[in-house]
Coordinates of C-alpha atoms in Angstrom, one line a residue:
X1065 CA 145.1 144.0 132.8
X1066 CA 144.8 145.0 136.5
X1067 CA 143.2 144.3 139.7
X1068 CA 143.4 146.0 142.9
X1069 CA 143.8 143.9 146.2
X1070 CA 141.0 144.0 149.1
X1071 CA 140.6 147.3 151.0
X1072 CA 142.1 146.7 154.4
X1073 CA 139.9 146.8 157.3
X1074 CA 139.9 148.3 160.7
X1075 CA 139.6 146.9 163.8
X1076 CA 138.3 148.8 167.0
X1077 CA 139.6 148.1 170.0
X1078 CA 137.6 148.4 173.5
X1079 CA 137.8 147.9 176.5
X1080 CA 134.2 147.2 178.3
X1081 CA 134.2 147.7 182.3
X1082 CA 133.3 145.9 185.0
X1083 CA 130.0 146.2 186.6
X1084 CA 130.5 149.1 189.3
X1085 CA 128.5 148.1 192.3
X1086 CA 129.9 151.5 193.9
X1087 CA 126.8 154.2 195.0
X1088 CA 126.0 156.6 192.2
X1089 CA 126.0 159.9 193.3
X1090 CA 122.5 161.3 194.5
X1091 CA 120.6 163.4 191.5
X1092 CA 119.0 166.4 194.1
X1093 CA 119.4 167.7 197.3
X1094 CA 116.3 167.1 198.6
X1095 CA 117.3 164.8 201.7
X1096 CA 119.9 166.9 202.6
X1097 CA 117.1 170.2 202.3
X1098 CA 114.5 167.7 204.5
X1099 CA 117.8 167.5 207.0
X1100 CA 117.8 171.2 207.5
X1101 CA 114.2 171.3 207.8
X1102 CA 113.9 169.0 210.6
X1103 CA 116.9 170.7 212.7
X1104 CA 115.3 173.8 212.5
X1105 CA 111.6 172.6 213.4
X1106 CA 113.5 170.8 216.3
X1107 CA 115.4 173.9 217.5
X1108 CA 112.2 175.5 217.1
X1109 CA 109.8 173.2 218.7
X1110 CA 112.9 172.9 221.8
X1111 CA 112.6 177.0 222.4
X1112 CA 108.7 176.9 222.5
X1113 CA 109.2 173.9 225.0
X1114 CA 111.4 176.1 227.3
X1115 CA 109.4 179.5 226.8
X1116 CA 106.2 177.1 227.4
X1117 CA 107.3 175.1 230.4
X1118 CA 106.1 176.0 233.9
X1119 CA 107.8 176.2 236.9
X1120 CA 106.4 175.6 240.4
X1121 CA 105.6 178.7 241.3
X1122 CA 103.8 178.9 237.8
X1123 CA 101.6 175.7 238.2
X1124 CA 100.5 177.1 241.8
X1125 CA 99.9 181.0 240.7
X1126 CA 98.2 179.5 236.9
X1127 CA 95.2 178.0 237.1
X1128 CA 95.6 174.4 234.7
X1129 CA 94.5 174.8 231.5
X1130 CA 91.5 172.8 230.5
X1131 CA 91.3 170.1 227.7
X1132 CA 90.6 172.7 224.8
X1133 CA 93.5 174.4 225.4
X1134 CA 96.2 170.9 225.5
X1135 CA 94.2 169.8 222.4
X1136 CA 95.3 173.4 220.8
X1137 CA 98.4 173.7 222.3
X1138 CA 99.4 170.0 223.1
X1139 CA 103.2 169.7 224.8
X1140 CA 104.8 171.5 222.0
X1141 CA 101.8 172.4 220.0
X1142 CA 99.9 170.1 217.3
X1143 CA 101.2 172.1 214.0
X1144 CA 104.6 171.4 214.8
X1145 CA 104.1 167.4 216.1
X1146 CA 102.5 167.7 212.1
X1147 CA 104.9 169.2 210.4
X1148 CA 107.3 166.7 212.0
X1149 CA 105.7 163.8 210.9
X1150 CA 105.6 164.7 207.5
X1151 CA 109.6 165.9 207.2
X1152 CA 110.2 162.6 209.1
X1153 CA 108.4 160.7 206.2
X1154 CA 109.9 162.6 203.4
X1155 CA 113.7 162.1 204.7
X1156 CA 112.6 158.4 205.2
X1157 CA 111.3 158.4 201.6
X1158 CA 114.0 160.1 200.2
X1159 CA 116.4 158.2 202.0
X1160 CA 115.0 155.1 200.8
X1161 CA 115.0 156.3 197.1
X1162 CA 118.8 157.2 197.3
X1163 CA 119.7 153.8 198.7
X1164 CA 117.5 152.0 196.0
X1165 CA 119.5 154.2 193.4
X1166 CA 123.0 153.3 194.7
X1167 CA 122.2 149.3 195.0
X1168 CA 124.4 147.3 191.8
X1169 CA 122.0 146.8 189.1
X1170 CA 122.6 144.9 186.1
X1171 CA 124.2 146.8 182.9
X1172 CA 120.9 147.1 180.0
X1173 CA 124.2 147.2 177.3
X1174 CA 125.2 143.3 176.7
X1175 CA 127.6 142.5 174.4
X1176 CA 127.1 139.1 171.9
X1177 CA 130.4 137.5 170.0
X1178 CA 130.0 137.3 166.5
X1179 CA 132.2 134.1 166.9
X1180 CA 131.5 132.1 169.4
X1181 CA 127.8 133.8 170.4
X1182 CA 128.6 133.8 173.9
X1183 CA 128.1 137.0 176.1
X1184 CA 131.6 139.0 176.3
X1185 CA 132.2 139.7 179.6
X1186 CA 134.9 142.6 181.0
X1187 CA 137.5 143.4 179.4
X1188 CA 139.0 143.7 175.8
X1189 CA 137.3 142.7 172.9
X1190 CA 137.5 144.0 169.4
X1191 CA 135.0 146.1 167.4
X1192 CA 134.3 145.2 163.0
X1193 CA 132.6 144.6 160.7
X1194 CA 129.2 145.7 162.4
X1195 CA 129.7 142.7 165.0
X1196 CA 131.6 142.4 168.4
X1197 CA 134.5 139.6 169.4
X1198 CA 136.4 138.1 171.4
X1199 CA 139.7 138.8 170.5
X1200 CA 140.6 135.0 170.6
X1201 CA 137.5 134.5 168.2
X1202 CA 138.7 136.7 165.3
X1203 CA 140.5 134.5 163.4
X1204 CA 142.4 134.2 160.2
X1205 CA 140.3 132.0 157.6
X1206 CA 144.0 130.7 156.1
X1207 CA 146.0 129.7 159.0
X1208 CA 142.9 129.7 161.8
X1209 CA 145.0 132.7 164.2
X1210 CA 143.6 135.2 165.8
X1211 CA 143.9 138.7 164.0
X1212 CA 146.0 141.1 166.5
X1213 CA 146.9 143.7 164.0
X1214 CA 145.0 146.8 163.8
X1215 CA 143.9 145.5 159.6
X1216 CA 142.6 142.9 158.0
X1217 CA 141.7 141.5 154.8
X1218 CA 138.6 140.4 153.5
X1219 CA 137.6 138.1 151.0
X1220 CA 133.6 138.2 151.1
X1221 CA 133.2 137.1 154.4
X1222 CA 136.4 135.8 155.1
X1223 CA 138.7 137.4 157.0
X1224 CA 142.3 136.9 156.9
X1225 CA 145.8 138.4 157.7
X1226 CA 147.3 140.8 155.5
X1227 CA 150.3 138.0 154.8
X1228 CA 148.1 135.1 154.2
X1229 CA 145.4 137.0 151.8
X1230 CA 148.7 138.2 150.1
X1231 CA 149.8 134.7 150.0
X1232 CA 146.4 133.3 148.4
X1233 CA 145.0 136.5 146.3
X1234 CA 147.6 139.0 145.3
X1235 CA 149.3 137.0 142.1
X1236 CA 152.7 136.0 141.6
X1237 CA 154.8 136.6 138.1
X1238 CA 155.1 133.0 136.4
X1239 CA 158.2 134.2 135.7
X1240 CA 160.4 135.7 138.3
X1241 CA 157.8 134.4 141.0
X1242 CA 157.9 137.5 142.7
X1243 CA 154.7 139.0 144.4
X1244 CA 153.4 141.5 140.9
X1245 CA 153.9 144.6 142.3
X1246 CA 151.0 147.5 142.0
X1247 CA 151.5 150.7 139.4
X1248 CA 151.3 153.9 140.4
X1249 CA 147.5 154.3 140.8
X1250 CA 148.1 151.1 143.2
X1251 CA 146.8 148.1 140.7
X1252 CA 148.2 145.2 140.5
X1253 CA 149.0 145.4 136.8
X1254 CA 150.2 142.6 134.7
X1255 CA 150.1 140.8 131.6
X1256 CA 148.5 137.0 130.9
X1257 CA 148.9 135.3 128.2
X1258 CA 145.3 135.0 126.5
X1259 CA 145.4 131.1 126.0
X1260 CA 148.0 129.8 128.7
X1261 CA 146.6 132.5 131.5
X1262 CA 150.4 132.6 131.9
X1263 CA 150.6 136.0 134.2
X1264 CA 154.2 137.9 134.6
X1265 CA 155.1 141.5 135.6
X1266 CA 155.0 144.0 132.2
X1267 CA 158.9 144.6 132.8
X1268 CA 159.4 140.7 131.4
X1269 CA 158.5 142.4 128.0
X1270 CA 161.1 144.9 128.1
X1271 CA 164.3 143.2 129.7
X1272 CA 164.8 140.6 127.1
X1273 CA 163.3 137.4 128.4
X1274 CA 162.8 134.8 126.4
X1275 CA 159.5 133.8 124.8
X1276 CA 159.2 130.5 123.3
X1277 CA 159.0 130.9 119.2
X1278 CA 156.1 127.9 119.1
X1279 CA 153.6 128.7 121.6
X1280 CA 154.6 132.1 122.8
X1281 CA 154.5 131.1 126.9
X1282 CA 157.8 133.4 128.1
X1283 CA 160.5 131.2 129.7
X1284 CA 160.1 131.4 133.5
X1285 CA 163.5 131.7 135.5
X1286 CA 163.3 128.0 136.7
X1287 CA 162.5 126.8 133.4
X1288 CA 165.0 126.3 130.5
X1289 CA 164.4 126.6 126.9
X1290 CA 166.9 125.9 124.4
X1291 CA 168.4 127.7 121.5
X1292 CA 168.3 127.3 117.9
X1293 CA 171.4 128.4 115.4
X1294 CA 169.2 131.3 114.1
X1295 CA 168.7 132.8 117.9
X1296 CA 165.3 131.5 118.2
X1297 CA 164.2 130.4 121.6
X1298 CA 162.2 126.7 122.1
X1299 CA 160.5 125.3 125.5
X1300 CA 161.1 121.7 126.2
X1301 CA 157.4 121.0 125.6
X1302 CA 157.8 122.1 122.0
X1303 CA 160.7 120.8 121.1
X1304 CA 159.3 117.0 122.3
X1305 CA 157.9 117.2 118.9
X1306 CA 159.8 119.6 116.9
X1307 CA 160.6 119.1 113.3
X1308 CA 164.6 119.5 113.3
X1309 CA 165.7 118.3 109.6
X1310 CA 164.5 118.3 106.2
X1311 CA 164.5 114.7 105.9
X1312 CA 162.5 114.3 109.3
X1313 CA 159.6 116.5 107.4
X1314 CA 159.2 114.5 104.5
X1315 CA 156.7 112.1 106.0
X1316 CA 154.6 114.9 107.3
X1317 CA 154.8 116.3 104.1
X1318 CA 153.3 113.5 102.2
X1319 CA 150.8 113.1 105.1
X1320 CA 149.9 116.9 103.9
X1321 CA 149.3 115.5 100.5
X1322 CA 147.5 112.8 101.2
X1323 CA 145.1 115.3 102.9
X1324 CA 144.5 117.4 100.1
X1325 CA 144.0 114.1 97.8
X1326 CA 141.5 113.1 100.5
X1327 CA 139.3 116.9 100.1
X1328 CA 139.2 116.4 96.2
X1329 CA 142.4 118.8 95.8
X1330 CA 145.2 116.3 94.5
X1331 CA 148.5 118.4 93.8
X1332 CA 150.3 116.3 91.0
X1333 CA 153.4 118.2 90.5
X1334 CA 156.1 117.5 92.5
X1335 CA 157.2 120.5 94.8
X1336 CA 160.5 120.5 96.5
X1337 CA 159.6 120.9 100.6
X1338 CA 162.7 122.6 102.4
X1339 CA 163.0 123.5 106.3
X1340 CA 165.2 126.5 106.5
X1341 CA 166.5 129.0 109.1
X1342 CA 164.7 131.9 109.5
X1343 CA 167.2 134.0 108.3
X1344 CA 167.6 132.0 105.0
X1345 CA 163.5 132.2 105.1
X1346 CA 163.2 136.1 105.2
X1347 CA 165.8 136.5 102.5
X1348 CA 163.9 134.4 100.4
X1349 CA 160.7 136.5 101.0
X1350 CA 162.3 139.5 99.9
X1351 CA 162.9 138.3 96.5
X1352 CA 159.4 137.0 96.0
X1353 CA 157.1 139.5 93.7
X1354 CA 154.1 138.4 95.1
X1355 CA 152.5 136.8 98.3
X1356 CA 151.2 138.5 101.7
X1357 CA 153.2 137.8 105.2
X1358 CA 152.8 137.8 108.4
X1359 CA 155.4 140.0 109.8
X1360 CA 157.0 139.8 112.1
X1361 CA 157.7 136.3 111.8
X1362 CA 157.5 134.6 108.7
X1363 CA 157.4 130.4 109.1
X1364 CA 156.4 129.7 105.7
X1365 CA 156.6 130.8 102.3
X1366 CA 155.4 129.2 98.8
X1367 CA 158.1 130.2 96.5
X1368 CA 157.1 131.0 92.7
X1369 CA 160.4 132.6 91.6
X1370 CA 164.3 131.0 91.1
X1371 CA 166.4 131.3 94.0
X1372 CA 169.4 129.4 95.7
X1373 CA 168.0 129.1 99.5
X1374 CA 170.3 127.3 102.5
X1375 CA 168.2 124.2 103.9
X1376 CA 169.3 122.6 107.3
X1377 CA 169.9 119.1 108.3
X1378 CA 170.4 117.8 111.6
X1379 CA 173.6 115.8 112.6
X1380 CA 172.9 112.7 114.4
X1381 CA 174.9 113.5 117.7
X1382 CA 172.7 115.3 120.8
X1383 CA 173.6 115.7 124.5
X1384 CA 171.9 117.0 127.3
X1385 CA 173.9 119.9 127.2
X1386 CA 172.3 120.6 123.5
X1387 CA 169.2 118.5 122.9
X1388 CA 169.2 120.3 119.6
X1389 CA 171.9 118.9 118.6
X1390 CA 174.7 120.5 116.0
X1391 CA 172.9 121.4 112.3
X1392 CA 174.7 121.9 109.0
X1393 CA 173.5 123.8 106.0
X1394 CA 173.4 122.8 102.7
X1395 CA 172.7 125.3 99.7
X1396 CA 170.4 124.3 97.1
X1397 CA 169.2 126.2 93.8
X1398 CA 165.9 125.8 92.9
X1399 CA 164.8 125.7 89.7
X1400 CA 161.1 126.7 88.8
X1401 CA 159.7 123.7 86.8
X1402 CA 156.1 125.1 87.4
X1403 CA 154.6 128.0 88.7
X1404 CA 155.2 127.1 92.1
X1405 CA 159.3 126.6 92.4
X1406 CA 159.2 124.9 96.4
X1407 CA 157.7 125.0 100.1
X1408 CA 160.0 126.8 102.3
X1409 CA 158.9 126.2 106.3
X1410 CA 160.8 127.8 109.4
X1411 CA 162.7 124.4 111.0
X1412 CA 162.3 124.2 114.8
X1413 CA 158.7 123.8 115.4
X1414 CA 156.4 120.8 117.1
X1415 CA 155.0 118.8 114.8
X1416 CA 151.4 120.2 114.7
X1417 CA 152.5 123.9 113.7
X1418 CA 154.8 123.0 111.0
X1419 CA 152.1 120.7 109.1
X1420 CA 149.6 123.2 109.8
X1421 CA 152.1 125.8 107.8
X1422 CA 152.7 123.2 105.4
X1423 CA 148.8 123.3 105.1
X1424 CA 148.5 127.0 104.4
X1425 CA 151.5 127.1 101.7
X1426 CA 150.0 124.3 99.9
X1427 CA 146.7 125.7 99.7
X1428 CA 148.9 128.7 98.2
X1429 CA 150.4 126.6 95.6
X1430 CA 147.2 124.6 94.9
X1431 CA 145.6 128.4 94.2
X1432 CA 148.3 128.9 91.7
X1433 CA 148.6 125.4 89.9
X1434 CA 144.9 125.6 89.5
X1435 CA 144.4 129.1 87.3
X1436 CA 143.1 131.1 90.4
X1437 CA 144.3 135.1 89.9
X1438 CA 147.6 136.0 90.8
X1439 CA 146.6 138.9 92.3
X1440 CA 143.7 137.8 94.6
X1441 CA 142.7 140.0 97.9
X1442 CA 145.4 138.7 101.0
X1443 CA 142.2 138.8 102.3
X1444 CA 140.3 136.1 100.9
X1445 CA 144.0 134.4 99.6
X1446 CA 145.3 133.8 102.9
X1447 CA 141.9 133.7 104.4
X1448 CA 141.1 130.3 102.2
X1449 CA 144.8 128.9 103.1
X1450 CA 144.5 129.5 106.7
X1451 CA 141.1 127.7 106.9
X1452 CA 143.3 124.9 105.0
X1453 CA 145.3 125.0 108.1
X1454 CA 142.4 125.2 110.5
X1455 CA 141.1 122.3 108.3
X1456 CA 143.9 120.2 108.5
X1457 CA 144.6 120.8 112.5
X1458 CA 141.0 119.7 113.3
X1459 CA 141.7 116.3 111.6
X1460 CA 144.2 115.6 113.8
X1461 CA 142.5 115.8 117.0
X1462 CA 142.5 112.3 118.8
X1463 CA 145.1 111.5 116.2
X1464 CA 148.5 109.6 117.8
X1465 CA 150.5 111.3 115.3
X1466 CA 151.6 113.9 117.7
X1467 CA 155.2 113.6 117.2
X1468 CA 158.1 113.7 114.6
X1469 CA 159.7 110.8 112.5
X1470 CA 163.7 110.2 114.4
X1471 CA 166.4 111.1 111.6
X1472 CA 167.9 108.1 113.4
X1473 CA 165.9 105.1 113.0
X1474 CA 162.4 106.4 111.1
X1475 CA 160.5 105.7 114.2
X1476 CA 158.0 107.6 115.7
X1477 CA 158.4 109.2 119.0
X1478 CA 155.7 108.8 121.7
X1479 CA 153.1 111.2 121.5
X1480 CA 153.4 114.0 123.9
X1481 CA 151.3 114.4 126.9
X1482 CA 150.6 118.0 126.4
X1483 CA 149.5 117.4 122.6
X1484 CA 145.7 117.9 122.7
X1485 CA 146.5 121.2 124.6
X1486 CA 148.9 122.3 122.2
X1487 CA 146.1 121.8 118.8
X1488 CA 143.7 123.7 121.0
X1489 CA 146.3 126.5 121.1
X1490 CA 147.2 126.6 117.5
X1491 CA 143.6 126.6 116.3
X1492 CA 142.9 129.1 119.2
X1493 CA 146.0 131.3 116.7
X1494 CA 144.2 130.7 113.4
X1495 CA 140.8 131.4 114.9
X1496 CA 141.7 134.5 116.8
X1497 CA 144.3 136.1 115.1
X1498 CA 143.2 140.3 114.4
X1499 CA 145.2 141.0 111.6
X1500 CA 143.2 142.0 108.4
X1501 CA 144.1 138.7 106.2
X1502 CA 145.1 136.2 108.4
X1503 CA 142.9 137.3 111.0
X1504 CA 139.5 138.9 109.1
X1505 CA 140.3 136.7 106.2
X1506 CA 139.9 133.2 107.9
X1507 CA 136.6 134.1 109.7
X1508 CA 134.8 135.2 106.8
X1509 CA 136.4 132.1 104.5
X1510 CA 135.1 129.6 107.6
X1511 CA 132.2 131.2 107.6
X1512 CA 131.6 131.0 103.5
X1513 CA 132.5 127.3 103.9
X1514 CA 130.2 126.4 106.8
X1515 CA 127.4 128.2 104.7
X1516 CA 128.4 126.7 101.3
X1517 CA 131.0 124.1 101.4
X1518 CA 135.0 124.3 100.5
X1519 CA 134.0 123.6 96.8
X1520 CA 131.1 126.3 95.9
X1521 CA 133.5 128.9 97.9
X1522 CA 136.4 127.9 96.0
X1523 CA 134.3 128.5 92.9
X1524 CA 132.7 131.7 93.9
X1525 CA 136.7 132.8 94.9
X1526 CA 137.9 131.8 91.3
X1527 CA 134.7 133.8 89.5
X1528 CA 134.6 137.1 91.7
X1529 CA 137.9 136.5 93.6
X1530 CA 136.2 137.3 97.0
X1531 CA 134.2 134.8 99.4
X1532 CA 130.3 134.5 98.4
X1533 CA 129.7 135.8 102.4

């Protein structure tokens, strides 16, 4: 699966002015055009004065003019003392306008923080986001420091470092705890386990790392799981409970029993029960005629045919070094005194999965003891054993039997604390399993039981030899 991280953001940064109180430069020319005008009626109205101005001589030769003529004339004439006036005005005016222009005024443009909502005054502040700040205000929503860089993050409405949304969002391998690094189309691509949500980088399924043989999780590089002889891999939560030695399973494999006497289904002849390597397991498989497995790991198998198969037994002596603990074989033949011959079921499991196998292969042998075809649909065969299994793994929840009987003293050990967790995971197998028999083959044999109870389908199967869904 893949996700992509948050698209970086940019930040604008500006730098806003101080309010200029300097003059701003005049928008016409029209005071100094007024300027000209009035120097040139002034030179004018100063050569009239001379050319009108009378001398002596003048007053006593020219008779003095009456009062008509001063009103027309006046000392320099009445159309000039007008025009005058009214350039006078105008510069005043205009003079007056150009001062009122170049007086400070406040700036229209005010600038709100988006953080603090106070006014931002001169100088820098930071553009984003459709909003204005203070540069102090712009802050990381992880560690609460201002954002200096020229990205961010964001997370909704959160903003936040490049580091620290790293840190929180971009997810680490449970593995190598490295930072999952993008593909080449720049997702974040990883796998997740689909009932742990255990996430690690997809190169953890090509450079041999270790994946735990019970409950799949892959062995993290602080972790440590152990080894079994047969090169299987086991976490320490699974092998709390894990069923070691033939003799530690015969108690669960009574309690198995008992179960089917309890659902009507008593199994009177006595079947050998063997825990086996899974090498010893898949060799007996081969030279079975009939019967449907799970590859690629087989952990049980009813056996209907002769063979000589290599059980396991566990010597008392552990250390921490090897919690295992040192096994020895023993070879057994076994002889078919019925037409099931023995149960053979993969050693090294917790509790739970082995008697939920031990489950399925008894339904198997049940099928057979009980005049049901031999040649039944895998299908509907391991369809009806696994809902055995799914049976059988539901009647143990809340149950304290969560553990394995010691080899040493036939005393239970305390029931682990992951338990519960680990019956929701193996029913979450059963239930969700996609392959054809296992997989198709339980859904529609749950469903047929739901509908028409274990018995009428088990009828219906041995009639038609399919479910009656």
């Amino acid at each position: 699966m893949g996700q992509s991280m948050s698209i970086l953001n940019p930040i604008d940064e500006i730098f806003l002015q101080p309010r200029s109180r300097t003059r701003q430069p005049s928008s016409s020319g029209g005071l100094s055009s007024l300027r000209s005008r009035l120097r040139s009626l002034l030179s004018s109205m100063f050569k009239d004065g001379r050319r009108n101005a009378l001398t002596d001589d003048d007053h006593r030769r020219t008779p003095a003019p009456d009062n008509n003529d001063y009103e027309r004339f006046g000392p320099f004439g009445s159309s000039y003392e007008e025009e005058l006036a009214r350039a006078v005005q105008e510069s005043m005016d205009l003079d007056s306008q150009s001062r009122s222009r170049s007086a400070p005024s406040p700036s229209k443009q005010r600038y709100i923080c988006a953080g603090c909502n106070q006014e931002i005054g001169p100088g820098r502040f930071l553009s984003c986001l459709g909003s204005v700040w203070h540069p102090q205000c712009f802050r990381c929503k992880a560690c609460g420091d201002p954002i200096s860089g020229s990205q961010f993050a964001l997370s909704g409405s959160d903003r936040y470092h490049k580091e620290c949304y790293r840190d929180l969002y971009h997810p680490k391998c449970e593995v190598c705890h490295q930072f999952i690094p993008p593909n080449s189309s720049g997702l974040i691509e990883y796998r997740a386990h689909p009932f742990w949500g255990q996430k690690y980088c997809p190169l953890h399924e090509k450079d041999s790392t270790p994946r735990c043989c019970s409950c799949e999780r892959v062995e993290a590089r602080d972790a440590r799981f152990v080894s079994l002889d047969d090169g299987r891999k086991l976490c320490l939560e699974c092998l709390d409970s894990a069923v070691m030695d033939t003799h530690e399973c015969q108690h669960l494999y009574h309690e198995i029993l008992d179960f089917y006497e309890g659902m009507n289904m008593k199994i009177s002849q006595s079947i050998p029960m063997l825990l086996v390597e899974r090498q010893a397991l898949n060799e007996a498989r081969e030279h079975e005629r009939d019967g449907y497995h799970h590859l690629p790991e087989t952990r049980g198998l009813c056996l209907s045919e002769e063979q000589t198969v290599s059980t396991v037994y566990r010597k008392p002596k552990a250390s921490r070094s090897n919690p295992v603990g040192s096994m020895r074989k023993e070879s057994l033949r076994l002889r078919r005194q019925c037409e099931v011959t023995a149960i053979l079921v993969l050693y090294g499991l917790p509790r739970l999965l082995t008697g939920s196998i031990l489950a399925h292969e008894l339904m198997h042998a049940w099928l057979r003891l009980n005049g049901y075809p031999h040649q039944l649909n895998p299908a509907v065969e391991e369809g009806i054993c696994q809902v055995m299994a799914h049976t059988w793994l539901e009647s143990q929840i809340g149950s304290s039997g969560g553990s394995s009987s010691s080899s040493s003293g036939g005393k239970q050990k305390p029931k682990s604390i992951n338990n519960d967790r680990f019956q929701e995971f193996f029913l979450h197998q059963i239930a969700m399993d996609s392959s054809p028999a296992y997989g198709d083959g339980f859904r529609a044999g749950h469903q047929s039981v739901v509908q028409f109870g274990l018995s009428r389908t088990l009828e219906h199967i041995k009639l038609t030899g399919s479910f009656p869904v």
